[in-house]
Structure formats: structure tokens, C-alpha cells
PDB file of C-alpha atoms in Angstrom:
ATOM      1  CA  UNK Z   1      48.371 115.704 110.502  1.00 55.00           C
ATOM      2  CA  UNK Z   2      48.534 114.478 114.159  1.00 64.00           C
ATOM      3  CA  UNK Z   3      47.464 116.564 116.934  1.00 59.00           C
ATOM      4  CA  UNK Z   4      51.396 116.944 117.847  1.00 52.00           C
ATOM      5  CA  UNK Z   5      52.538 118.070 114.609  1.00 59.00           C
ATOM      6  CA  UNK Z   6      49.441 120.882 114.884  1.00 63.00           C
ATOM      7  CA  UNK Z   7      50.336 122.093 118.472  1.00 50.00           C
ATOM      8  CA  UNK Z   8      54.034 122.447 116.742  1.00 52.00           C
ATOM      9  CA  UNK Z   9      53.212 124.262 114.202  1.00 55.00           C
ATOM     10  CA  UNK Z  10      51.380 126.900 116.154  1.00 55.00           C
ATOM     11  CA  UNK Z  11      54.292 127.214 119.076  1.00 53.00           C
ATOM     12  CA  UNK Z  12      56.745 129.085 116.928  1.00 52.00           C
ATOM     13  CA  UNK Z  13      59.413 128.723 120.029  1.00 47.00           C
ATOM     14  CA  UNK Z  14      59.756 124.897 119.625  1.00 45.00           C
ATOM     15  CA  UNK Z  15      62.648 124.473 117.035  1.00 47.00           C
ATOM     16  CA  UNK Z  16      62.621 121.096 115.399  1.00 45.00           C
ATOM     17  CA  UNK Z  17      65.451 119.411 116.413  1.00 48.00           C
ATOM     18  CA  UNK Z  18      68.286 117.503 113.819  1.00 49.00           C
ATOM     19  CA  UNK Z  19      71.074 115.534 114.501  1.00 51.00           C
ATOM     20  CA  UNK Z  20      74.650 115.737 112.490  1.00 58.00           C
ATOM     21  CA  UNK Z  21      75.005 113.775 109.144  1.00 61.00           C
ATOM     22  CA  UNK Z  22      77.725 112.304 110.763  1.00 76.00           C
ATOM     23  CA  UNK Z  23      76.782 111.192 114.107  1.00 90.00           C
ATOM     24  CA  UNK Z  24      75.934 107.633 112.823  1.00 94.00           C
ATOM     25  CA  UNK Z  25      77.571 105.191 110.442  1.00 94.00           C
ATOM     26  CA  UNK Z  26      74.957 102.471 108.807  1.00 95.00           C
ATOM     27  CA  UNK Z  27      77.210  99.049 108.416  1.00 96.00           C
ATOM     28  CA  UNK Z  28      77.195  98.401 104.322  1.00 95.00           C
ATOM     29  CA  UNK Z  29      76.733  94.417 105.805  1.00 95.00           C
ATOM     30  CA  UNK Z  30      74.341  93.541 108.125  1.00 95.00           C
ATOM     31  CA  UNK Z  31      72.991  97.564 107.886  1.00 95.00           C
ATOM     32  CA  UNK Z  32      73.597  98.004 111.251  1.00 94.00           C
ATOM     33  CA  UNK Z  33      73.444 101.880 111.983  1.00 95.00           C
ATOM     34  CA  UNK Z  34      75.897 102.455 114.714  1.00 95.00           C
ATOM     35  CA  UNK Z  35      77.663 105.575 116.727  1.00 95.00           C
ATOM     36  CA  UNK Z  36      80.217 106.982 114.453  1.00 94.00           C
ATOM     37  CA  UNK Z  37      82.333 107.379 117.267  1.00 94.00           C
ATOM     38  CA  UNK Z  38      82.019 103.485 118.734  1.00 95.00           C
ATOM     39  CA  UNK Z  39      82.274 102.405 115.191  1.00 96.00           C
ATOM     40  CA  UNK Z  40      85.982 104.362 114.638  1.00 95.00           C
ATOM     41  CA  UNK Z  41      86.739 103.398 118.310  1.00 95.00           C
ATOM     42  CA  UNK Z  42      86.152  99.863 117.104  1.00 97.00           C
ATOM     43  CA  UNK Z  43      88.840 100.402 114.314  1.00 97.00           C
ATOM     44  CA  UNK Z  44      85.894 100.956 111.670  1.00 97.00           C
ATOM     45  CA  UNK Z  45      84.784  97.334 112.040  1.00 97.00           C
ATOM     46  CA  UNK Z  46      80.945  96.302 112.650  1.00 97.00           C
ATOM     47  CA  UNK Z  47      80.676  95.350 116.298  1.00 96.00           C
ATOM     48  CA  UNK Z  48      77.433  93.184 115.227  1.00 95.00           C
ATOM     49  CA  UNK Z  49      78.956  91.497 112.075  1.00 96.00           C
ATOM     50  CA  UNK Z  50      82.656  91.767 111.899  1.00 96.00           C
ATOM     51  CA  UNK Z  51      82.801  93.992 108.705  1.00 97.00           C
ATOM     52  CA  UNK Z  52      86.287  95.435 108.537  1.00 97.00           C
ATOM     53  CA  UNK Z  53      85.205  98.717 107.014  1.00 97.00           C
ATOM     54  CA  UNK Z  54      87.619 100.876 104.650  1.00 96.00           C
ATOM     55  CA  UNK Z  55      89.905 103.099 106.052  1.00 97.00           C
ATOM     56  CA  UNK Z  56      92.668 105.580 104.901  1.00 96.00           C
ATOM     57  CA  UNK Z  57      96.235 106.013 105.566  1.00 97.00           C
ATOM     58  CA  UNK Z  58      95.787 108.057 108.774  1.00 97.00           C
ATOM     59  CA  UNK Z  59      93.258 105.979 110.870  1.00 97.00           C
ATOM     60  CA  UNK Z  60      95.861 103.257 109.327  1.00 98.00           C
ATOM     61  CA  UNK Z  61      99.173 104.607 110.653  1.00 98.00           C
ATOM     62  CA  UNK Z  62      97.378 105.817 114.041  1.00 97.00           C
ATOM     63  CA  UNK Z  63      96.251 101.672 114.570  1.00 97.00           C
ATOM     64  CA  UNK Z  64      99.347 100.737 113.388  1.00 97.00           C
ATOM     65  CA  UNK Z  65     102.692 102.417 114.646  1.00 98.00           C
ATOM     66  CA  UNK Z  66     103.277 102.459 118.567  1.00 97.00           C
ATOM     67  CA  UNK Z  67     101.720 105.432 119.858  1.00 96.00           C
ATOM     68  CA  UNK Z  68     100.500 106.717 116.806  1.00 96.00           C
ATOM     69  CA  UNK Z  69     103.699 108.154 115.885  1.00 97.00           C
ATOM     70  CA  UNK Z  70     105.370 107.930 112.246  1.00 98.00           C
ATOM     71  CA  UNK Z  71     106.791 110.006 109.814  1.00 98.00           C
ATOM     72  CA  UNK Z  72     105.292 110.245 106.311  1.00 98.00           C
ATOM     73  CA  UNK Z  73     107.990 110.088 103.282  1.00 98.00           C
ATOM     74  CA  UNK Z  74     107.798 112.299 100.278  1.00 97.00           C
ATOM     75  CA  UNK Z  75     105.529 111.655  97.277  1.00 95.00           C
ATOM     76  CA  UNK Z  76     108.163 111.085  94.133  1.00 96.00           C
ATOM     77  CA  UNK Z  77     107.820 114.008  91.705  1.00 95.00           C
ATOM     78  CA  UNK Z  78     106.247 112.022  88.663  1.00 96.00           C
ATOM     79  CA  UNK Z  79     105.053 113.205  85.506  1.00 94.00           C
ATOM     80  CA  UNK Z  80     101.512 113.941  85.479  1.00 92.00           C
ATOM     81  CA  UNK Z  81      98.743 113.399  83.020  1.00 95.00           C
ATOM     82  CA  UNK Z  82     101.633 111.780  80.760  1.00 95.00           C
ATOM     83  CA  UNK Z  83      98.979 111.117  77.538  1.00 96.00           C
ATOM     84  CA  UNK Z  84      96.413 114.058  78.160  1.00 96.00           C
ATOM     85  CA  UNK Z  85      93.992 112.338  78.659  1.00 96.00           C
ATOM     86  CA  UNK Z  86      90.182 113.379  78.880  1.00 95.00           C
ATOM     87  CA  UNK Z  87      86.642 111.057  78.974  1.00 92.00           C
ATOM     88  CA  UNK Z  88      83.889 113.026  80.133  1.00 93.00           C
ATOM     89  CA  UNK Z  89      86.085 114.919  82.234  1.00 94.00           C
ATOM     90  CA  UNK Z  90      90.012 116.076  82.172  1.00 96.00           C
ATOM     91  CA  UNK Z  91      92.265 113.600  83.753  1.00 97.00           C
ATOM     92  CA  UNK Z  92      93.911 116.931  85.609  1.00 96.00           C
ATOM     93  CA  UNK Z  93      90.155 117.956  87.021  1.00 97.00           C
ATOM     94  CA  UNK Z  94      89.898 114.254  88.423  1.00 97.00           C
ATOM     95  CA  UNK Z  95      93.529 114.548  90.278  1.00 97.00           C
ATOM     96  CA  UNK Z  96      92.095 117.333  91.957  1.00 97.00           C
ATOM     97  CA  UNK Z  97      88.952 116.223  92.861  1.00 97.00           C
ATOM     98  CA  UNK Z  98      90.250 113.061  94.813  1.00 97.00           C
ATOM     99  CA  UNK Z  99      93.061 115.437  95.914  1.00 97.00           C
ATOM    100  CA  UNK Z 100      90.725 117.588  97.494  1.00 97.00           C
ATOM    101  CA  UNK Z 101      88.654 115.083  98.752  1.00 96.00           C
ATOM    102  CA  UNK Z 102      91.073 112.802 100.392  1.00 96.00           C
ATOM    103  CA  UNK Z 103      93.785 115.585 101.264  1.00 96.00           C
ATOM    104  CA  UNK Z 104      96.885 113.105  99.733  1.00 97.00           C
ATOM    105  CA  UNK Z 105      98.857 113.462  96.744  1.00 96.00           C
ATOM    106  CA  UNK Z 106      98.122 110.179  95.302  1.00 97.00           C
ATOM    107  CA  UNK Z 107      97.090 106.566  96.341  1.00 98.00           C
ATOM    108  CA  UNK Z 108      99.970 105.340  97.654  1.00 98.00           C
ATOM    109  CA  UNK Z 109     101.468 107.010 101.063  1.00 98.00           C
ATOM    110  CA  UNK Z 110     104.395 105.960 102.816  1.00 98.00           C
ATOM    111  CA  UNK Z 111     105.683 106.168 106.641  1.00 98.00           C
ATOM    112  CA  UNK Z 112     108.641 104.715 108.927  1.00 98.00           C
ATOM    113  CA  UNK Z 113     107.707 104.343 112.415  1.00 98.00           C
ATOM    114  CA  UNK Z 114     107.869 101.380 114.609  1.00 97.00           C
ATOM    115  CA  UNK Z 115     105.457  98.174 115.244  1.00 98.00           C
ATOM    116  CA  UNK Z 116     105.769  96.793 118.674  1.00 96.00           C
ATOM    117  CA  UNK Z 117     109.442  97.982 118.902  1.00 96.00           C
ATOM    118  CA  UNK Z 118     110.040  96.861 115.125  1.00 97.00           C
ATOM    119  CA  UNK Z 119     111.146  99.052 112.433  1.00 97.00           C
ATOM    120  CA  UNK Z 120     109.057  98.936 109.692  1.00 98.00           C
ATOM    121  CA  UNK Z 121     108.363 101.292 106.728  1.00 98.00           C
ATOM    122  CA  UNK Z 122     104.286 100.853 105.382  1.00 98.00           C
ATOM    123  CA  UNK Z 123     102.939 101.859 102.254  1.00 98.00           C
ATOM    124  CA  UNK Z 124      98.641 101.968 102.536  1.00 98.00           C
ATOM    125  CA  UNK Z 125      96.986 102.196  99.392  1.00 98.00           C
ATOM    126  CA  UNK Z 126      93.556 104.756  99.697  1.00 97.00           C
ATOM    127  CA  UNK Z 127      90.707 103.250  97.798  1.00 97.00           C
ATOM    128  CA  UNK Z 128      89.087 106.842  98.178  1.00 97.00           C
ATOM    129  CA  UNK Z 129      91.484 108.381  95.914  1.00 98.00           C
ATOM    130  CA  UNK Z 130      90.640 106.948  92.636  1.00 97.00           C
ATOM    131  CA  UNK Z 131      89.956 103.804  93.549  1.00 96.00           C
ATOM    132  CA  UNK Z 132      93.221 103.230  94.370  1.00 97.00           C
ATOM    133  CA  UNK Z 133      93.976 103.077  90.935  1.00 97.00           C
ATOM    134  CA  UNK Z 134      98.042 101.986  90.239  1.00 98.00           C
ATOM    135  CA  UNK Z 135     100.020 104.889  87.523  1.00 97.00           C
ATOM    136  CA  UNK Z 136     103.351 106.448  87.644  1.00 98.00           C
ATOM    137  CA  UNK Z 137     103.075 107.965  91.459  1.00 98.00           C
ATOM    138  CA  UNK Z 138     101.920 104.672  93.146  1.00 98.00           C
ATOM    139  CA  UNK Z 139     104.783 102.799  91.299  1.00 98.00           C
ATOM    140  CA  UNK Z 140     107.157 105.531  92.171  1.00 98.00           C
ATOM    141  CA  UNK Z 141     105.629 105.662  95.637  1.00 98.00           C
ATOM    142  CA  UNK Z 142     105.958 101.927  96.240  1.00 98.00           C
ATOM    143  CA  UNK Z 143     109.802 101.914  94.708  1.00 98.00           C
ATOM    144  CA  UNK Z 144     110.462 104.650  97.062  1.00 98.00           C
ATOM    145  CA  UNK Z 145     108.434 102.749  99.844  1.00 98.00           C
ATOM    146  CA  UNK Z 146     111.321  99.775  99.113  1.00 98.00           C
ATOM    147  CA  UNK Z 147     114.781 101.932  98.697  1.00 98.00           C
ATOM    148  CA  UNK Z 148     113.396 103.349 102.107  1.00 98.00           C
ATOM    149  CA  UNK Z 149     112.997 100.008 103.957  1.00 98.00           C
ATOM    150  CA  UNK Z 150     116.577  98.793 102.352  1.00 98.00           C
ATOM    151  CA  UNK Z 151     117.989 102.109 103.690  1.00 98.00           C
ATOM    152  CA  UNK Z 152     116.570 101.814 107.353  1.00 97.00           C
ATOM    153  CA  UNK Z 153     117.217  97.817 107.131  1.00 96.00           C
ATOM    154  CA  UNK Z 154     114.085  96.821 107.699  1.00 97.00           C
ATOM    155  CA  UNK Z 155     110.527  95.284 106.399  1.00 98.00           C
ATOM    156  CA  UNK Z 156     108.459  96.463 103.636  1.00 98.00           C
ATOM    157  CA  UNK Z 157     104.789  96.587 104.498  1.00 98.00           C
ATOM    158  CA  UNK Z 158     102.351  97.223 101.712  1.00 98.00           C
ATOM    159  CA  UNK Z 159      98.478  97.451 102.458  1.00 98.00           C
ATOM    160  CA  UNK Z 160      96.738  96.943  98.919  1.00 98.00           C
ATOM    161  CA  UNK Z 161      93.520  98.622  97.958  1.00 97.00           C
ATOM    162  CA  UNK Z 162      92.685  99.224  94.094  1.00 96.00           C
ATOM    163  CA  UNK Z 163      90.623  98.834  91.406  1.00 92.00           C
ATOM    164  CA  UNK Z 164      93.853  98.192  89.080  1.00 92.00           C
ATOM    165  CA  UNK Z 165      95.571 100.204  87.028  1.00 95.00           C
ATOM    166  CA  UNK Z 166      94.894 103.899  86.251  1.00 96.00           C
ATOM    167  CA  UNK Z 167      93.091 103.573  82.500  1.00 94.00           C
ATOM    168  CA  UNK Z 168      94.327 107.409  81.681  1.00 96.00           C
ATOM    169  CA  UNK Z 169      97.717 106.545  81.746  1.00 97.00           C
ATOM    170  CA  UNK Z 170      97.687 103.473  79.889  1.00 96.00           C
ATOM    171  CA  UNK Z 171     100.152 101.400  78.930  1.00 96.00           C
ATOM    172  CA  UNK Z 172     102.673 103.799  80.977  1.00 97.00           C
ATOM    173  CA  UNK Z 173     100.139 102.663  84.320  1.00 97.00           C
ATOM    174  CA  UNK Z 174     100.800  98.916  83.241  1.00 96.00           C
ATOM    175  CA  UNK Z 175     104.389  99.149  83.231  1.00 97.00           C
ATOM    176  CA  UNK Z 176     104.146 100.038  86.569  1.00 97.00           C
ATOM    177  CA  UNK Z 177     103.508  96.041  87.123  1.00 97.00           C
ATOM    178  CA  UNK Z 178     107.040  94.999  86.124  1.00 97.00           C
ATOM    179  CA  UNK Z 179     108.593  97.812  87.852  1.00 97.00           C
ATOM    180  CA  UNK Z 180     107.458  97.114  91.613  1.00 98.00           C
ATOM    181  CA  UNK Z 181     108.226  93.191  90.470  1.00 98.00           C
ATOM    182  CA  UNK Z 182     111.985  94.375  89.847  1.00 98.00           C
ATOM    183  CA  UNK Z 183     111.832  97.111  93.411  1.00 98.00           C
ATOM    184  CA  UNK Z 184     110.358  93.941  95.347  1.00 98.00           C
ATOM    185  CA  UNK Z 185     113.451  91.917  94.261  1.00 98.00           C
ATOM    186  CA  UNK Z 186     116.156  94.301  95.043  1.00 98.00           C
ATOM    187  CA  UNK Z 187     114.553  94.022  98.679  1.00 98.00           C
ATOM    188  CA  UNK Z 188     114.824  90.138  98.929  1.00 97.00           C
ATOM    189  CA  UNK Z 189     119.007  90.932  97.344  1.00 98.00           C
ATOM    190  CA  UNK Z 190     119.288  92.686 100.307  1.00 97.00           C
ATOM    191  CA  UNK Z 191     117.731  90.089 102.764  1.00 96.00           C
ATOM    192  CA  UNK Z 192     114.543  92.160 103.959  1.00 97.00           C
ATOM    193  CA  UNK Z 193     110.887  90.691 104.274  1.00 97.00           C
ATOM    194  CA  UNK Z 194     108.096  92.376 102.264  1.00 98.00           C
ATOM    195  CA  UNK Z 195     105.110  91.542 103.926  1.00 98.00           C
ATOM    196  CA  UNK Z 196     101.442  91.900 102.080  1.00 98.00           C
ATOM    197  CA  UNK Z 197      97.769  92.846 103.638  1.00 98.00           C
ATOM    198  CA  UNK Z 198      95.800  92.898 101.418  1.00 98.00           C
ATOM    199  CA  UNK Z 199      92.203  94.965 101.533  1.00 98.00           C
ATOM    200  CA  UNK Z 200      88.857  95.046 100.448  1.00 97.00           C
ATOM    201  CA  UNK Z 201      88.904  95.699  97.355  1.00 97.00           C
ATOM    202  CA  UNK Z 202      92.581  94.607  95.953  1.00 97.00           C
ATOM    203  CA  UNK Z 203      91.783  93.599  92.171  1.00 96.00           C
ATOM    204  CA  UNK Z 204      93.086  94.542  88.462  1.00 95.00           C
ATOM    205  CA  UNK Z 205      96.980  94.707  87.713  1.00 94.00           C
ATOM    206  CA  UNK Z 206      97.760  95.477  91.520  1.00 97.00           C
ATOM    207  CA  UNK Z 207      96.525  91.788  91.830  1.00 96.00           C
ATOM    208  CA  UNK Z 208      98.860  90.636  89.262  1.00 95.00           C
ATOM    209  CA  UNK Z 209     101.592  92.430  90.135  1.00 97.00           C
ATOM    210  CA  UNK Z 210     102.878  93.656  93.787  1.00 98.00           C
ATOM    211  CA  UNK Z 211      99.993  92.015  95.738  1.00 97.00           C
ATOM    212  CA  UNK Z 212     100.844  88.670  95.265  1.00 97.00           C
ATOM    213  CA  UNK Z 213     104.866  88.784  95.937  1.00 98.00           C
ATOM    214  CA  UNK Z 214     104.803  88.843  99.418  1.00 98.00           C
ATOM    215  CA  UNK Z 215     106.910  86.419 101.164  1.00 98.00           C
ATOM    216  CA  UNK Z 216     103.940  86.579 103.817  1.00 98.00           C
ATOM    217  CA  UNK Z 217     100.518  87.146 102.565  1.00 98.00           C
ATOM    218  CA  UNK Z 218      97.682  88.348 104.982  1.00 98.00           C
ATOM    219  CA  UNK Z 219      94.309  89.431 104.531  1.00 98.00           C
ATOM    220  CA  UNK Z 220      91.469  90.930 106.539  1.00 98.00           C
ATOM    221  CA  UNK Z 221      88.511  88.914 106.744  1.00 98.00           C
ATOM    222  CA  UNK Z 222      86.149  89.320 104.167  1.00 97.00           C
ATOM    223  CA  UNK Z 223      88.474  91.291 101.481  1.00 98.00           C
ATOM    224  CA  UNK Z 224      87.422  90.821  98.206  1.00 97.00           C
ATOM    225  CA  UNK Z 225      90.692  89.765  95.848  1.00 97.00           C
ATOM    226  CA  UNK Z 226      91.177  88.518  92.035  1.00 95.00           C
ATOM    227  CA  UNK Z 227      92.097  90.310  88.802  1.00 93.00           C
ATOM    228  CA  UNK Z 228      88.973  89.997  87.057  1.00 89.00           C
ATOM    229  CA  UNK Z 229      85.147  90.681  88.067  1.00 85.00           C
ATOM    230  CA  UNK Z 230      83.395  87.759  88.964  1.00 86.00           C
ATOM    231  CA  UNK Z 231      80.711  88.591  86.085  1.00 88.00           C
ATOM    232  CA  UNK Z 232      83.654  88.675  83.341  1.00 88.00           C
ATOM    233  CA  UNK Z 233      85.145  85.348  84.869  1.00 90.00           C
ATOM    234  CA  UNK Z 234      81.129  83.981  84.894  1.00 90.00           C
ATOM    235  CA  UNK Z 235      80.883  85.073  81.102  1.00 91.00           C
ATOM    236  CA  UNK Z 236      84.170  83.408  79.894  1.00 91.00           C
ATOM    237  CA  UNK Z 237      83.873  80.519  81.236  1.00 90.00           C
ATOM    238  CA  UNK Z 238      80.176  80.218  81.369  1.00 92.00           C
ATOM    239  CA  UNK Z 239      80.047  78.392  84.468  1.00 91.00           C
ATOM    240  CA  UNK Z 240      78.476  79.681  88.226  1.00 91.00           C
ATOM    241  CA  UNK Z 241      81.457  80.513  90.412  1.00 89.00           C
ATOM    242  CA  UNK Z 242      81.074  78.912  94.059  1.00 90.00           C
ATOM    243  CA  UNK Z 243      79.989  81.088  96.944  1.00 86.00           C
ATOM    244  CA  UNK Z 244      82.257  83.398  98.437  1.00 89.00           C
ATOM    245  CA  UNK Z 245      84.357  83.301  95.721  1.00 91.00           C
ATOM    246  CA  UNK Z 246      87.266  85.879  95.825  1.00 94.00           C
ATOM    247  CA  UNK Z 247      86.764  86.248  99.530  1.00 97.00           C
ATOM    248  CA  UNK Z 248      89.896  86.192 101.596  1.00 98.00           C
ATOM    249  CA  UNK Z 249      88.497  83.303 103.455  1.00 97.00           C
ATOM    250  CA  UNK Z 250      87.761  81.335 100.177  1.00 96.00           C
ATOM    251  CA  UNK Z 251      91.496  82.428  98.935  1.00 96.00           C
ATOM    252  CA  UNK Z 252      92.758  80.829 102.352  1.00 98.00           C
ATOM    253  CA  UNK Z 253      90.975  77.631 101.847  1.00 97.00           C
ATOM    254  CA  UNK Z 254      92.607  76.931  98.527  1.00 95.00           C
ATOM    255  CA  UNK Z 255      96.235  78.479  99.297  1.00 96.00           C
ATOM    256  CA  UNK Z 256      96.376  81.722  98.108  1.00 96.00           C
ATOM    257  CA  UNK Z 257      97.076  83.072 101.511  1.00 98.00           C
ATOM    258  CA  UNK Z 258      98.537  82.538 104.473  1.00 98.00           C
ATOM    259  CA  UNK Z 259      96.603  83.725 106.739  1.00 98.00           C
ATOM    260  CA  UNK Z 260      93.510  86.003 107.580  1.00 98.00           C
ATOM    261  CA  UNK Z 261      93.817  88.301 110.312  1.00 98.00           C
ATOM    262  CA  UNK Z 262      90.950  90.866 112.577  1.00 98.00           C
ATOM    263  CA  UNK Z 263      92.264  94.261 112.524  1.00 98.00           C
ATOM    264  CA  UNK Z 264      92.546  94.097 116.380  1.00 98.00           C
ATOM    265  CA  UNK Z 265      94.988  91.243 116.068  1.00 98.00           C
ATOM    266  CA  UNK Z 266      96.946  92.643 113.189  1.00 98.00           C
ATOM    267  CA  UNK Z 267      99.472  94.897 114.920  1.00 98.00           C
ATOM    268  CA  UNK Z 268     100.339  92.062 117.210  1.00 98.00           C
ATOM    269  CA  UNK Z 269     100.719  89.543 114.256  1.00 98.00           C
ATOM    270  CA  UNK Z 270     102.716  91.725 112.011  1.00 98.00           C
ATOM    271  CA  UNK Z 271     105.053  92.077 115.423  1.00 97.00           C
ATOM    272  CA  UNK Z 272     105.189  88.579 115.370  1.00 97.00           C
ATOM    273  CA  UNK Z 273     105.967  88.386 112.073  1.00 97.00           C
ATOM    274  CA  UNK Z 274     109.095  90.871 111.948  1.00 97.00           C
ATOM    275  CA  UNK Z 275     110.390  89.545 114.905  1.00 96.00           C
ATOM    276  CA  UNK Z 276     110.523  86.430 113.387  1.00 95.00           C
ATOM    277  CA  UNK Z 277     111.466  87.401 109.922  1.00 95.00           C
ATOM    278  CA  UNK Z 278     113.938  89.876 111.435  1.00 90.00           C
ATOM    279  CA  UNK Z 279     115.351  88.557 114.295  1.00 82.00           C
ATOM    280  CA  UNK Z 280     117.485  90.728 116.630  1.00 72.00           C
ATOM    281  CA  UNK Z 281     116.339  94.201 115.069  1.00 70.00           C
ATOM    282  CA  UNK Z 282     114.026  95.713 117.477  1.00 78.00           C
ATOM    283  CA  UNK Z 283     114.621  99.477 117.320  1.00 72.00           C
ATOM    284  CA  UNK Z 284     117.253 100.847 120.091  1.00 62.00           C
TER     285      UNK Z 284
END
């Protein structure tokens, strides 16, 4: 014991001081530990590294729609626990959990507001509610996300985060795969964009399904994107995958995106975007 830690101990008046669990966030890249509140001033990116942290549907509606301001759309009524399902716990216990924990309905929210003077409605997918698993409300959500934009005339902007589909519902969560395909096509019938940004991690049936449709598909740096795990592909095909493989910046390289955007730029280029997609329908 050092000489410090003695005179401590004996000065009963001399609390030991702590800090808050939350006053620091440790980047899961380079493990920088930085000031919570620089690193969600930053838009929950790294300011060492670059790495575009995850982020929820709030902090992703506040950076997106001018001044913050949106409006949320219903969650659809669905259907729940369709199979009753139960592993080591009861599907129903698990909806509450994540319900409690992330404070939404389900993993797919909705809002209209306005990008840069654009209409826009944007669907986020939470990775913290299930891992963004894809069932019967995130298909519903995303259909109404779609009859929404057709309504108000305007894009469809889905951020993608998931694991895949929702194993508990089964086959009823894989149907939800055709489903969006069909939503996604009454929006090009009626002449609107439906624009894609897809987020670390978007894998599974999301992947194969609604993710890849977009007539413009972004990424932010780093996102990791496939349908399988690189370990299954590894194992099937029993050959070393290259580096960086199924990193947004690999997926560029070889075409499966169009582009890679910083979250500071991606307001601006999602403007762009609309404006060019959509020209002639800024908001009054």
C-alpha cells in the first residue's frame, strides 16, 4: 500500500472520487476512449479513425431532417408471436426486453420531414432492437414506409441495419422478402426514387431482399454487407476470402454500390440526390 492510499484511509473526510459510466465512449476500432459528448457531437463517428459508430432512429432523424423536426408514422398493428415460439426464452419476453431497452415498437421506424427543403419519408432500421431482425412489423413498417412516400409524392429512404430475418417467425419472417420486393415496385409505378443507405451491419434476407433494390445505393464507410458470414462463405467454398471483404469500400470497388458517403456529407448528398431524382419538388 503506498503512503497515499494509507493517509486516505485514515482521513475519513476525503471521499474517493468516480466519474459516470457514461462520461466516455471507448471507439470499438482504433480503442480510442473519447468524451461521450464530443463523440455524439461528432455524429457518433471516431474523430481519430473515422468509425461511423451505430446509431438509432432518433440521433438519425435529429442529423437528418432540417432542424431536427419530423413526424414519426404509426407502427402497423401486426400479429405478434404468429408460431409461439420459445428457445431458451419466450419469443413475447424477448419483444419486451428490446422494447424496453430501445423504447420502439419494433425495428423499423418511420418519419416524413424534410431534407434540405426536400420531402422525404425515412425508414431507419435499429440494430439494438433484435438485431434488427426483419418479421411481420418491419415488412409492414417498410410497406407502410412506401404507401406513405407515394401519398406525400415523394422519395423513399430506407437505412438498413439487420442481422436478417427474425428466426421465431419463420417462414412467415421470409415472406416478408417478396413482399417489400412487390411495395418497392408499386413506388417505381408511381415514378418515385427509393434510395438505400445501407449500415453496419446489413446482412441475412434484408440483404437479399429490400437492401439491394435501390435505384441509388449508398453506404457509410466501413459497413459490413453480404448475406452470409464470411466463415460460412470460407467453409463452402474452402478458399481465403480477400481482405476487407464485405466492406462497403470493397463492395464499391467491384460495383455493388454506388457510392460511399461520411455521415457529415450524407444529408447534403441525399439533397443532391432528390433534387436530382425529383426535380422541381422542394417543399412550399
Amino acid at each position: 500500500m503506498s503512503w497515499l492510499d494509507s493517509v486516505r484511509k485514515k482521513i475519513p473526510f476525503i471521499a474517493k472520487r468516480e466519474s459516470p459510466d457514461n462520461l466516455w465512449h471507448k471507439c470499438p476500432s482504433c480503442q480510442q476512449m473519447i468524451f461521450a459528448k464530443e463523440y455524439e457531437e461528432n455524429l457518433s463517428v471516431c474523430p481519430k479513425c473515422g468509425h461511423h459508430g451505430r446509431i438509432g432512429p432518433d440521433a438519425r432523424f435529429d442529423q437528418l431532417f432540417d432542424g431536427g423536426v419530423y413526424t414519426l408514422l404509426p407502427a402497423p398493428q401486426v400479429r405478434e408471436d404468429p408460431l409461439k415460439f420459445r428457445d431458451s426464452k419466450r419469443y413475447t419476453d424477448r419483444m419486451k426486453e428490446a422494447r424496453a431497452k430501445t423504447g420502439e415498437q419494433d425495428a423499423l421506424i418511420n418519419a416524413r420531414g424534410t431534407i434540405e427543403g426536400f420531402k422525404a419519408v425515412v425508414g431507419v432500421q435499429d440494430f439494438a432492437f433484435m438485431g434488427g431482425s426483419m418479421g411481420l412489423a418491419v415488412g409492414a413498417a417498410f410497406v407502410a414506409g412506401v404507401q406513405a412516400a407515394i401519398a406525400d409524392q415523394c422519395p423513399y429512404v430506407i437505412f438498413t441495419a439487420a442481422g436478417g430475418a427474425r428466426m421465431q417467425e419463420g417462414i412467415l419472417s421470409l415472406m416478408q422478402m417478396p413482399r417489400t420486393t412487390v411495395a418497392i415496385a408499386q413506388l417505381r409505378e408511381a415514378g418515385l426514387p427509393y434510395i438505400v443507405v445501407m449500415t453496419d451491419p446489413t446482412t441475412g434476407g434484408v440483404t437479399a431482399s429490400y437492401a439491394m433494390l435501390g435505384d441509388i445505393q449508398i453506404a457509410e464507410p466501413g459497413a459490413l454487407i453480404g448475406f452470409a458470414g464470411q466463415r460460412v462463405i470460407e467453409q463452402t467454398i474452402r478458399e481465403k476470402l480477400p481482405e476487407g471483404f464485405q466492406r462497403a469500400e470493397y463492395l464499391l470497388e467491384h460495383g455493388m454500390l454506388d457510392m460511399v458517403v461520411k455521415r457529415h456529407d450524407l444529408r447534403a448528398e441525399l439533397a443532391r440526390l432528390i433534387d436530382y431524382l425529383c426535380p422541381g419538388k422542394k417543399a412550399a
